C-alpha cells in the first residue's frame, strides 16, 4: 500500500512537471517566435528585445497611462488570407540610436578612420543585413514635447535624460536642470549673457538698421557650425532668420537632440573630409563661437568649404580667443588665419573685442587679380560645387558663376519676397518662371487640403518640426510660411539637385539617400511629408519595410505622416499599420483633391505613443 501510494504520487508529480514544461515551451515559442523575423538582423549591439507594454499613452502633456488591452502585432487580412506582419522592439538602451552615426557599429566593423580628420563623426551606415530591424522605444517616462514657443526655453528632462552638459557648461548658461524640466537661459560659450544681446552686438558691428541682423531681409539663411544646443539659431528666428545649426555626435553628443527637442532647426554633421550636404552659395551668414575647429589644417580646407557654401558678399562671424590674441599661440593662429583669408579674398568687415567678421567678395575680380601660383588655387572648371553626397572636400576656391559675377551678388530678392520670386538658378534646370509659379500654386492648394484632413487632430501649436522627404522646389515648405513651423527640405541625392532652389527661396534643407538612415536622433519630427518617396525606394530596390521603420524612428510619438503615393504603396503601408502602431487618420483619391495626380492617393497616419513593459515599470 505504501509503495502503491508512493508510485502514484511520483506519477502525479511527473505529469505535473510535463504539463508545466509544455506550457513553458509554448510560452517561449509565442514570446520569441514572433521576434525571429527581425532578430536575425541584430548583428551588432544587444540581442535583447523588449515587448510592448499593455498600455498606450494619450496625446497631451498630462496624459496618464490608459488601460487598454495589449494589441497583437500585425495579424492582418492580406490578399491570400491572414498575413503576419510584426516588428520587434529594440532594447531600451537603443532609444537614441542613430544608425549611420553609431559608435558601436564603427567599433565592431573595425573601420580604419583618421580621428584627427573627424572621420569617426561622419556617416558610416550598416549594411542591410546588419541593420536593427526593430522599433526604437522612447525612454522611460517620455512625454509629448512642450509646445513652441515655450519649448525654446524649456523641455521635459525625461525626454532627453542627459544632464552632463548642464554641469559641464554651468558657467556658460547653456542649460539648467529645474525639477522635471531642463531650462535654456540662452547663453553660449562666448555669449554668457544671452544670445539675443550677442546677436544685436554683431548687427551693431555691421551697422545694420535697428541692430537687426536680418539687414532688412538681405540676410535670411545662416549656418551655425559647432552650434552647441542651438540657442544662437533659436534667438535668430524672431528676426525672420533661419539657421542651419550643425554639430557632430561627439563628446557633447546630445547637443542636436536638445536643439530639435526645443523646436530649433538643426542637423547632425561635421566638418571632416566630406563636403557639407548643402549646395554652393546657400548661406548669407556663417557663425562659429568657440566651435573648436582647426581652420588652418590641410591648407585651410575647412575654411574653403565654408567659403563654398557662402553667398557672394556673405559674412563669417568668428568669436574665439584667436580673434583677440591673448597669448603667443593665439597670436600665431591669428596671423596665419588672417593671411589665409586674405589670399581667399576675404576682408575684415568688423572686429571688436572677441569677435571678428569677415566678408566674402561679391564677384570674381579679386580672384583674377591674384599673382600666379597663389594658394589656395581656384577649383577646376569641371568641379561641380553643388555635388555634395559623399564628395570629398578640396582645398580650392569655388569661383562664382558667370551670372553671379556679372550682377556682383546672388540677385535674390530680400526676404520674404524671395520665397515666391523665381530665383536666377531656375535656369540651371531649364525651368521657366511660369513653371515655378505653377508649382508654388499647386502645392499651396495641396497643403490647404492636407490641413483640412488634419483639422480634427491638430491645433495651431500641435506641429513644429516638419520634414519634406522629397522637397523638389520647396513649394510644400513655402505653403507653410504662415504656420508656426519650420521645414527640413530633403532633396534625394539621385534626383534633380534642386536644393539650391530651396535655399534661394530662403528655406533650408539637406541632401539624402532614403535607402539609408537620416542623420538625426529618434523622435525629432512632428510631421513627415512623403511624396512618392516609398515608390522611389521601391524602384531602387531598397527595402520598403526599412524605410517605414526609419520614418517611425524619426517621427515623434503622436506625430503624423502624410503619404502621397500610388495606390499599391498605400496598400503596402496599410499592411504595416498595426506592426508600427500607427493609426489611419484620413485617405483621399483624385476625386476629392483637385490638385492630385490621377495615380496618386493621399494617406495620413498618426503614430501612437507607446512604452515598453520595462519603461512602464520604470515610470511607475
JSON list of C-alpha atoms in Angstrom, two decimals, residues 190 290 318-327 330-331 334 351-356:
[
{"chain": "A", "resi": 190, "resn": "UNK", "atom": "CA", "xyz": [31.02, 83.28, -25.97]},
{"chain": "A", "resi": 290, "resn": "UNK", "atom": "CA", "xyz": [34.38, 78.64, -29.85]},
{"chain": "A", "resi": 318, "resn": "UNK", "atom": "CA", "xyz": [34.25, 84.20, -35.69]},
{"chain": "A", "resi": 319, "resn": "UNK", "atom": "CA", "xyz": [34.26, 84.51, -31.88]},
{"chain": "A", "resi": 320, "resn": "UNK", "atom": "CA", "xyz": [37.35, 82.90, -30.40]},
{"chain": "A", "resi": 321, "resn": "UNK", "atom": "CA", "xyz": [40.47, 83.74, -28.38]},
{"chain": "A", "resi": 322, "resn": "UNK", "atom": "CA", "xyz": [42.46, 83.91, -31.63]},
{"chain": "A", "resi": 323, "resn": "UNK", "atom": "CA", "xyz": [40.36, 86.92, -32.65]},
{"chain": "A", "resi": 324, "resn": "UNK", "atom": "CA", "xyz": [41.86, 88.97, -29.84]},
{"chain": "A", "resi": 325, "resn": "UNK", "atom": "CA", "xyz": [45.20, 87.16, -29.49]},
{"chain": "A", "resi": 326, "resn": "UNK", "atom": "CA", "xyz": [45.63, 86.79, -25.75]},
{"chain": "A", "resi": 327, "resn": "UNK", "atom": "CA", "xyz": [48.87, 84.80, -25.87]},
{"chain": "A", "resi": 330, "resn": "UNK", "atom": "CA", "xyz": [46.65, 82.66, -30.22]},
{"chain": "A", "resi": 331, "resn": "UNK", "atom": "CA", "xyz": [48.67, 85.37, -31.96]},
{"chain": "A", "resi": 334, "resn": "UNK", "atom": "CA", "xyz": [45.50, 84.74, -35.83]},
{"chain": "A", "resi": 351, "resn": "UNK", "atom": "CA", "xyz": [36.34, 93.49, -35.44]},
{"chain": "A", "resi": 352, "resn": "UNK", "atom": "CA", "xyz": [35.50, 94.14, -31.81]},
{"chain": "A", "resi": 353, "resn": "UNK", "atom": "CA", "xyz": [36.57, 92.54, -28.53]},
{"chain": "A", "resi": 354, "resn": "UNK", "atom": "CA", "xyz": [36.39, 88.76, -29.02]},
{"chain": "A", "resi": 355, "resn": "UNK", "atom": "CA", "xyz": [34.71, 88.73, -32.45]},
{"chain": "A", "resi": 356, "resn": "UNK", "atom": "CA", "xyz": [35.89, 89.32, -36.00]}
]
